[in-house]
Short mmCIF file of C-alpha atoms in Angstrom, two decimals:
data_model
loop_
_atom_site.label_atom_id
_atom_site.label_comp_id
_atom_site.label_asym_id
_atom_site.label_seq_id
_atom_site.Cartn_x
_atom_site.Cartn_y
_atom_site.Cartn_z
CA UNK A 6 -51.12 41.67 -26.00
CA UNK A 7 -47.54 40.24 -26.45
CA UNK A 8 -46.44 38.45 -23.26
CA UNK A 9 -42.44 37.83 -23.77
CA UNK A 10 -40.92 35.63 -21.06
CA UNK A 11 -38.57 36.00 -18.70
CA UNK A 12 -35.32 34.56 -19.44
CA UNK A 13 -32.51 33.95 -17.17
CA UNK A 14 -29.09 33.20 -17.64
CA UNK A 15 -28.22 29.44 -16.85
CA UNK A 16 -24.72 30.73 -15.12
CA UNK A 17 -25.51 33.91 -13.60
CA UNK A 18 -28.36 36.47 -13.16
CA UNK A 19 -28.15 38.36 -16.54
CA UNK A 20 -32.07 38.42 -17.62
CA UNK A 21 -34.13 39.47 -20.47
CA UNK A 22 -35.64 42.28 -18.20
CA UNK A 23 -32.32 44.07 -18.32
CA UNK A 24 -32.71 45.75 -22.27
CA UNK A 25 -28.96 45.33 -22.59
CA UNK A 26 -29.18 41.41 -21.46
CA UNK A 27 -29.80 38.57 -24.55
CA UNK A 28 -29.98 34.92 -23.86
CA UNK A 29 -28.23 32.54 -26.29
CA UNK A 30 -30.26 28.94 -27.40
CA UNK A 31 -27.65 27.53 -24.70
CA UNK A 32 -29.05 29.39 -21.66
CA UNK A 33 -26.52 31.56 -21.55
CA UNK A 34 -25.83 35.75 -21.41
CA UNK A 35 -23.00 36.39 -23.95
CA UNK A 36 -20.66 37.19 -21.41
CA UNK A 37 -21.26 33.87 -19.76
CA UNK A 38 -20.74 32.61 -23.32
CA UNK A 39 -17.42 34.49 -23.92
CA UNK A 40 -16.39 33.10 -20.58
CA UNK A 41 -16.92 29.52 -20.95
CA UNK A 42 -15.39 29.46 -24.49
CA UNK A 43 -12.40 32.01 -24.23
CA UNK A 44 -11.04 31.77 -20.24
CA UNK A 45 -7.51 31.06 -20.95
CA UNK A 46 -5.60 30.00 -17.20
CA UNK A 47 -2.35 30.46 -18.72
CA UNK A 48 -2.89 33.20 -19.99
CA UNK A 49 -3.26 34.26 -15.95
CA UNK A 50 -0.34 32.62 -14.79
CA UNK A 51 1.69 34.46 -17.35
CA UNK A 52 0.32 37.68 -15.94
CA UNK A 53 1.00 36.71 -12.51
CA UNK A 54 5.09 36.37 -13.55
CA UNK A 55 4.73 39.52 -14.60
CA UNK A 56 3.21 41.36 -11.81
CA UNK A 57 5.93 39.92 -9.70
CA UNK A 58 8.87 41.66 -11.94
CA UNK A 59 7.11 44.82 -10.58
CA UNK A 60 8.42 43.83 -6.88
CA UNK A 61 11.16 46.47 -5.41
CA UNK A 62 11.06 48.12 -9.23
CA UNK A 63 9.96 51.62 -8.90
CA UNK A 64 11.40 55.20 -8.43
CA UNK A 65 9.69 55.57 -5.29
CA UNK A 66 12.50 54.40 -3.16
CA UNK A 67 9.57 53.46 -0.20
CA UNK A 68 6.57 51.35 -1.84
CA UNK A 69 6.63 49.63 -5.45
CA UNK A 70 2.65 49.43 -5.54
CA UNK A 71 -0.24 51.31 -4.21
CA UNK A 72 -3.26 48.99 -3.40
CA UNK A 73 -6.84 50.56 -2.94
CA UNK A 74 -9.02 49.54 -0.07
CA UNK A 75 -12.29 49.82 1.85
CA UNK A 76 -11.39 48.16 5.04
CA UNK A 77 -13.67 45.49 3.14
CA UNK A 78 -13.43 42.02 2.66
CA UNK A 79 -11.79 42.20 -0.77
CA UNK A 80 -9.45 44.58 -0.28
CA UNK A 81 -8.30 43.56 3.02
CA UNK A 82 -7.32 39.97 1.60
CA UNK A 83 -5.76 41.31 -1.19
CA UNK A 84 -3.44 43.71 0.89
CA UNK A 85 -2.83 40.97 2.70
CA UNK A 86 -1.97 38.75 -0.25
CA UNK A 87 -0.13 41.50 -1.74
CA UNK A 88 2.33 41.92 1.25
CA UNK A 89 2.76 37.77 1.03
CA UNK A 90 3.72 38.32 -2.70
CA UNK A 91 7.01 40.19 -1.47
CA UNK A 92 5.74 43.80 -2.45
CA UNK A 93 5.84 46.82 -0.22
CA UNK A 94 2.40 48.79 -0.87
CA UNK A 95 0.82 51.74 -0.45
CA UNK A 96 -2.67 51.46 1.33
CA UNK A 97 -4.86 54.57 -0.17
CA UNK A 98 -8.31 55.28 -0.24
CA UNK A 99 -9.59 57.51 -2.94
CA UNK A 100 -12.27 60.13 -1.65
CA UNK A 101 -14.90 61.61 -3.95
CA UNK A 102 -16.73 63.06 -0.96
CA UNK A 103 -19.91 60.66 -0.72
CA UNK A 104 -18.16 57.50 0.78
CA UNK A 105 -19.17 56.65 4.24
CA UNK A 106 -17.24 57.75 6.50
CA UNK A 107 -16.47 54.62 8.18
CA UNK A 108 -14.85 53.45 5.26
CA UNK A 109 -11.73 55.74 5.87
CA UNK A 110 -11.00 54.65 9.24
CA UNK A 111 -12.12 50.97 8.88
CA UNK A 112 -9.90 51.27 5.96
CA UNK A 113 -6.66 52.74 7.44
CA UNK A 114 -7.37 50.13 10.98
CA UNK A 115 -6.55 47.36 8.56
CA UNK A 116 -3.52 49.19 7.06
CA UNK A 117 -2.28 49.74 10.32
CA UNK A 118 -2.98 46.26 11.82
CA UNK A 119 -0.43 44.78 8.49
CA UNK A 120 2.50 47.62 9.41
CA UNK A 121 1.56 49.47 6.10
CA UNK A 122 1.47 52.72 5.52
CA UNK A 123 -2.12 54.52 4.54
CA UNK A 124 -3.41 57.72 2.91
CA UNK A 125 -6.73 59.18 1.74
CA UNK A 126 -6.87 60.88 -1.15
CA UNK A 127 -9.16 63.47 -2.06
CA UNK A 128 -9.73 63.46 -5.74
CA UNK A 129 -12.61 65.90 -6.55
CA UNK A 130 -10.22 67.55 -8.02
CA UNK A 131 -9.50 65.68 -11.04
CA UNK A 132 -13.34 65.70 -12.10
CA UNK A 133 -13.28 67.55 -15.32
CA UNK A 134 -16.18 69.74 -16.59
CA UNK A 135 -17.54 67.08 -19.08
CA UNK A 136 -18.46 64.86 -15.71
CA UNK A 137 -19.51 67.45 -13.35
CA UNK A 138 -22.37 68.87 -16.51
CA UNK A 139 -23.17 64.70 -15.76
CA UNK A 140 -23.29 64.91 -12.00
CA UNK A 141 -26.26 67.51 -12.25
CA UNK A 142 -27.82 65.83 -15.23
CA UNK A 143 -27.74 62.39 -13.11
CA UNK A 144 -29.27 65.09 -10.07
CA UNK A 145 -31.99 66.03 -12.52
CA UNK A 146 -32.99 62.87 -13.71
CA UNK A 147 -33.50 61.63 -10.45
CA UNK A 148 -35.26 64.30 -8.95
CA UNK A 149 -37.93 63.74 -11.24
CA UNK A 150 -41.21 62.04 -10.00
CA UNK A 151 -42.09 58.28 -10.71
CA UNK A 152 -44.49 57.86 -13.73
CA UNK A 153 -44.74 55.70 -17.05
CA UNK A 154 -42.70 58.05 -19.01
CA UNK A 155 -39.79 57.92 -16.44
CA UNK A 156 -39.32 54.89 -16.51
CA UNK A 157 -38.95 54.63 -20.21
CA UNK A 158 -36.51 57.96 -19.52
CA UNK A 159 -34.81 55.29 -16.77
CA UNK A 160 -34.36 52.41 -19.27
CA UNK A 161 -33.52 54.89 -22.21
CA UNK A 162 -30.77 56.39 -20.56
CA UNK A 163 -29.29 53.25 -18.97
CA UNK A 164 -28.69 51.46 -22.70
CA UNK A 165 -27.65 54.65 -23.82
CA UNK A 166 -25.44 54.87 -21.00
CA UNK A 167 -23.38 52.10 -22.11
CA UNK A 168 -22.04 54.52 -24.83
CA UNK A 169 -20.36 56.49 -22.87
CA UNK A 170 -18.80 54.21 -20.15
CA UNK A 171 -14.90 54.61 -21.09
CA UNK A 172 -12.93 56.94 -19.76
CA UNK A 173 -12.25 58.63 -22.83
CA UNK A 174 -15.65 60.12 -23.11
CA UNK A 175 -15.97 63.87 -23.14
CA UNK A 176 -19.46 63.90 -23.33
CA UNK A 177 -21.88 64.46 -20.56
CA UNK A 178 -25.24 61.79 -20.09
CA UNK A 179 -27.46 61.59 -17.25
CA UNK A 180 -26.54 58.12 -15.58
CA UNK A 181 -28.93 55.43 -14.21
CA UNK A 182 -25.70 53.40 -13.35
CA UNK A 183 -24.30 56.05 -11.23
CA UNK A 184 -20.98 53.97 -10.53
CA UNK A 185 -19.92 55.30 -14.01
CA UNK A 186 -19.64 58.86 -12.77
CA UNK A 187 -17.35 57.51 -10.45
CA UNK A 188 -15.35 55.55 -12.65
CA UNK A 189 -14.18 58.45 -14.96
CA UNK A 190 -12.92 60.14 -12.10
CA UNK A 191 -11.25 57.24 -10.42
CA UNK A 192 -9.53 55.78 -13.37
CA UNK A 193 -7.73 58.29 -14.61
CA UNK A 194 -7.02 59.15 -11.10
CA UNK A 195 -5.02 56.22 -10.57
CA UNK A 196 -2.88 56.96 -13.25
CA UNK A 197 -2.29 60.65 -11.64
CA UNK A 198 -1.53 59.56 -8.53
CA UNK A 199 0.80 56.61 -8.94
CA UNK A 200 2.62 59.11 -11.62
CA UNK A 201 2.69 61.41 -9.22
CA UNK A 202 4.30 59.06 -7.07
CA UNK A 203 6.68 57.38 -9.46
CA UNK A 204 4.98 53.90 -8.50
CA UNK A 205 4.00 51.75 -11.93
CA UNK A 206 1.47 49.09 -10.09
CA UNK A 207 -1.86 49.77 -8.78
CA UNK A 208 -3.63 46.76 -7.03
CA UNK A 209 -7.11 46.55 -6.78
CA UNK A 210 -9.65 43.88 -4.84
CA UNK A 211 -11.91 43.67 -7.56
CA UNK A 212 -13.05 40.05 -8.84
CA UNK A 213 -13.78 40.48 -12.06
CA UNK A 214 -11.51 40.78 -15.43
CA UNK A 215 -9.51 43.97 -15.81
CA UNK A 216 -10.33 43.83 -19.87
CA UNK A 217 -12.17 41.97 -22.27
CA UNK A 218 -10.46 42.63 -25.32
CA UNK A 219 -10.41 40.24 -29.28
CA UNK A 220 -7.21 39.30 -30.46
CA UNK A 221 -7.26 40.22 -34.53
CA UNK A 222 -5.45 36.69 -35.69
CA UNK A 223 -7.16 33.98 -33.47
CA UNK A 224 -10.78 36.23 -33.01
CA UNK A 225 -10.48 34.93 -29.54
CA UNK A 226 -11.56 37.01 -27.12
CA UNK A 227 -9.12 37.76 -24.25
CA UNK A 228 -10.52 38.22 -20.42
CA UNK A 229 -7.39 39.63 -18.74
CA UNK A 230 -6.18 40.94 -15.25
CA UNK A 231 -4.08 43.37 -15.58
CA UNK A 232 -4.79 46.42 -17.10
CA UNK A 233 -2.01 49.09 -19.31
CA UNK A 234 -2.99 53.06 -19.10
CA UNK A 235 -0.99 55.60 -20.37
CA UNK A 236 -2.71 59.28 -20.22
CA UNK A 237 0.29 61.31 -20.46
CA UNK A 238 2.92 60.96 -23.31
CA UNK A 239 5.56 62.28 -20.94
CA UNK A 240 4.61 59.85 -18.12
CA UNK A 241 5.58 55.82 -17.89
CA UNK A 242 2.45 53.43 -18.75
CA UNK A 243 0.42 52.16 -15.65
CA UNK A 244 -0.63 48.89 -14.49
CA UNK A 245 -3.61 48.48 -12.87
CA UNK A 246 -4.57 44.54 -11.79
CA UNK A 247 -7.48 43.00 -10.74
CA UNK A 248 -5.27 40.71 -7.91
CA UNK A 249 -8.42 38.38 -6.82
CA UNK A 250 -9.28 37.54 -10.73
CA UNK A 251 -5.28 36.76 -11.87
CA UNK A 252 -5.39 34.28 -8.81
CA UNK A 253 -8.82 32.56 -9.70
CA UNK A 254 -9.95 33.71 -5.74
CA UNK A 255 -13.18 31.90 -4.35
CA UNK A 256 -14.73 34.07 -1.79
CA UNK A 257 -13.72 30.78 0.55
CA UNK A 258 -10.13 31.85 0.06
CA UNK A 259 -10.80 35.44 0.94
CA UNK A 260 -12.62 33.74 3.99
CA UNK A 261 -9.65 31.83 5.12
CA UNK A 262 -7.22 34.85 5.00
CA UNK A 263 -10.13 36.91 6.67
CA UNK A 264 -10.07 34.42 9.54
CA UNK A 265 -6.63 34.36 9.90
CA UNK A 266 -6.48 38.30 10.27
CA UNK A 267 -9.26 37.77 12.93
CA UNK A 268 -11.25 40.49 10.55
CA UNK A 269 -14.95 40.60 11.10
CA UNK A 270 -18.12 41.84 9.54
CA UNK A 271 -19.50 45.87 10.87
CA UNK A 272 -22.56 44.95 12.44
CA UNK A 273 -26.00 45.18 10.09
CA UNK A 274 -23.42 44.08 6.81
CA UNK A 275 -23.24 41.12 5.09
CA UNK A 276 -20.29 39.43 3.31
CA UNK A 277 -22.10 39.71 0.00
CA UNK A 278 -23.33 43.61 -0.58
CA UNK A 279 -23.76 46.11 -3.49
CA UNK A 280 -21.91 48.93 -4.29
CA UNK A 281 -24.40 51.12 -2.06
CA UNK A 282 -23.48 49.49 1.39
CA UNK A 283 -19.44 51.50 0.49
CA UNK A 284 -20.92 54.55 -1.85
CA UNK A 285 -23.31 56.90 -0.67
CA UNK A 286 -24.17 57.84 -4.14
CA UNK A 287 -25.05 54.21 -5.08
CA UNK A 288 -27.53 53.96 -1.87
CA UNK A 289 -29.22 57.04 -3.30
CA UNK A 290 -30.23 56.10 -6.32
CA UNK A 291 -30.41 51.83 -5.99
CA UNK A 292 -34.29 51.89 -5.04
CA UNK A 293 -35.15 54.52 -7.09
CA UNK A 294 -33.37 52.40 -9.90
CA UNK A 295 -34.32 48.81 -9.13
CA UNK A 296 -38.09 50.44 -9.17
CA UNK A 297 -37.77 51.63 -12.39
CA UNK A 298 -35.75 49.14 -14.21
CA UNK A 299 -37.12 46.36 -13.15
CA UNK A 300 -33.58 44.74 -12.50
CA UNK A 301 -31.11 46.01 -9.98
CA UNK A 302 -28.78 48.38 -10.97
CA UNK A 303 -26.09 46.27 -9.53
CA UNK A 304 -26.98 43.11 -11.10
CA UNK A 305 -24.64 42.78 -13.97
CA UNK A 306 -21.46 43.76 -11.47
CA UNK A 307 -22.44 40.65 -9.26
CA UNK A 308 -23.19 38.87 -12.18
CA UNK A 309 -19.93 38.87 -13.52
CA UNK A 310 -18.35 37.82 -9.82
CA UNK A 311 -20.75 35.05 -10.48
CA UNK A 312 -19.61 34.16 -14.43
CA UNK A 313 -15.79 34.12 -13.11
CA UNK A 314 -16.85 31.59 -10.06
CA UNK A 315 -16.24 34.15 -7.35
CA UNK A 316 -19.73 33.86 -5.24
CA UNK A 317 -22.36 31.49 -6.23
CA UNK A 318 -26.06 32.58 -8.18
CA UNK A 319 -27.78 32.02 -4.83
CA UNK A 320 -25.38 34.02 -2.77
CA UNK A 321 -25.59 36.76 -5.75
CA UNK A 322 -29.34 36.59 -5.67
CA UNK A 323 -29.78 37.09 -1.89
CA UNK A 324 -26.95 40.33 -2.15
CA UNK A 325 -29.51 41.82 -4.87
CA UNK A 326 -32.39 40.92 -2.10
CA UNK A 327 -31.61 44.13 -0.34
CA UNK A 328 -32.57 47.12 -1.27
CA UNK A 329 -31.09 49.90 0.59
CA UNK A 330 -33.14 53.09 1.12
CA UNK A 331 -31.40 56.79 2.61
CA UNK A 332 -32.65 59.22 3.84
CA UNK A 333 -30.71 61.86 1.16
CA UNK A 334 -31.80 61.80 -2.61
CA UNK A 335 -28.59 62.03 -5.25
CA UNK A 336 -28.87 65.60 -5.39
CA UNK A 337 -28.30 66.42 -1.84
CA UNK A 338 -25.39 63.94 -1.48
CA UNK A 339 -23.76 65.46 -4.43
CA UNK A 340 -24.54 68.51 -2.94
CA UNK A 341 -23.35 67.75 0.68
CA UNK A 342 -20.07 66.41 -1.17
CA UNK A 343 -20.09 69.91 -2.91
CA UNK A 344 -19.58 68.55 -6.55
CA UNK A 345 -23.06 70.17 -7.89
CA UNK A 346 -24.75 73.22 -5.89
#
């Protein structure tokens, strides 16, 4: 018998277990490896100028950005952050229909504490066919009973999954990494409803790199924080940015504006969670998952918080510690959110 060993990324918690995962002679994952060579700061303050040429440029003669939040940590100091800028936002919440409730009105309590206007936004609507043939395929797959097979089914579909990540995939999969599903709903979403709006900036609390892209000349490799869609021929490009990454945030900076706002943790959360303490979908599926991947399905998200200096390994580690368990399986919350019957 071939025993391979574990290996673990020197940086963050990128392991061999993960199929996806290599580690370099160095210790390192590649994207650790991309990081440390490629992270241009400049490159970020450049970006930063031109976020601000956004401010009080916009059709919509109220708000010149729309910024997504939770009522969470993130997005709370980034609305924040965003009104210190000089900007005058647009709080929304997107709602698939299998977010917690309490996200809505935590969500619009901090809105209303900063004097900004709020609005939840349902968005089942934009879900095209391709995505809801992948909702029930995603049902099926985890409906199925735990054996040997499954779990090479599990770890199958999650490389394969990778594929078919971008939003410009038409084709349906059955995702392990259910946060995907969401993604090519949300995306394009943003572009719809800032359009819609005639706002050109969408903010976002997220702490990782908008794009990792190669520039053709140098074959340097570009990790950037703002993002350019354009869906629609007919429709102005929009700008979607990643405001914690462009300002090199620490998660002691987001505590610092956090204490200042006198904002505090629900009870039973920590600072530090996975996607399934805010997505009812993810808490579904993440112990089903972690059992038969062998890694957490959240793992390479926190790892990447990790790579850009965000949160710590340890404080990374002890987030992937909990495993949440619910009491619906992903078909019924898909089917209480009425996207599959």
């Amino acid at each position: 018998m071939i025993i391979v060993k574990l290996r673990e990324c020197k940086i963050c918690l990128n392991n061999t277990l993960n199929p996806t995962i290599s580690i370099g002679r160095n210790g390192l994952c590649r994207l650790c490896e991309l990081y440390k060579n490629n992270f241009d700061g400049k490159l970020l303050k450049k970006e930063l100028e031109f976020l601000k040429t956004f401010i009080g440029d916009s059709k919509n003669k109220k708000y010149d950005v729309m910024v997504g939040i939770s009522g969470g940590k993130d997005s709370t100091a980034i609305l924040y952050t965003v009104l210190k800028i000089g900007f005058t936002p647009l709080a929304f919440t997107f709602d698939l229909g299998y977010y917690p409730q309490h996200i809505f009105s935590r969500a619009a309590q901090v809105a209303r504490k900063l004097g900004i206007d709020y609005v939840r936004i349902d968005i089942k609507k934009y879900i095209q066919k391709h995505d809801l043939v992948s909702y029930q395929k995603t049902a099926e797959l985890y409906s199925k009973k735990i054996t040997p097979s499954l779990k090479r089914e599990f770890l199958r579909n999650y490389v394969q999954g990778k594929k078919y990540y971008s939003i410009k995939s038409k084709k349906s999969h059955a995702f392990v990494r259910v946060c995907i599903l969401c993604r090519h709903t949300v995306v394009p979403s943003y572009y719809r409803e800032a359009a819609r709006r005639g706002i050109k900036l969408i903010v976002l609390g997220i702490n990782e790199w908008t794009g990792l892209s190669q520039d053709k000349k140098s074959n340097r490799f570009i990790f950037s924080g703002i993002r350019k869609i354009k869906l629609f021929s007919d429709k102005p490009p929009l700008y979607i940015v990643h405001l914690p990454f462009l300002l090199q945030r620490r998660i002691s900076d987001v505590n610092e504006i956090l204490k200042t706002l006198g904002w505090k943790k629900p009870r039973g959360e920590r600072l530090i969670e996975t996607n399934a303490n805010s997505c009812l979908l993810a808490r579904a599926s993440e112990s089903k998952a972690d059992k038969l991947l062998g890694f957490h399905p959240d793992s390479t998200r926190l790892s990447r918080e990790v790579t850009v200096g965000f949160i710590t390994k340890q404080q990374a580690r002890k987030a992937l510690a909990k495993v949440h368990n619910y009491r619906y399986s992903v078909r019924q919350v898909l089917q209480r959110a009425e996207i599959i019957k």
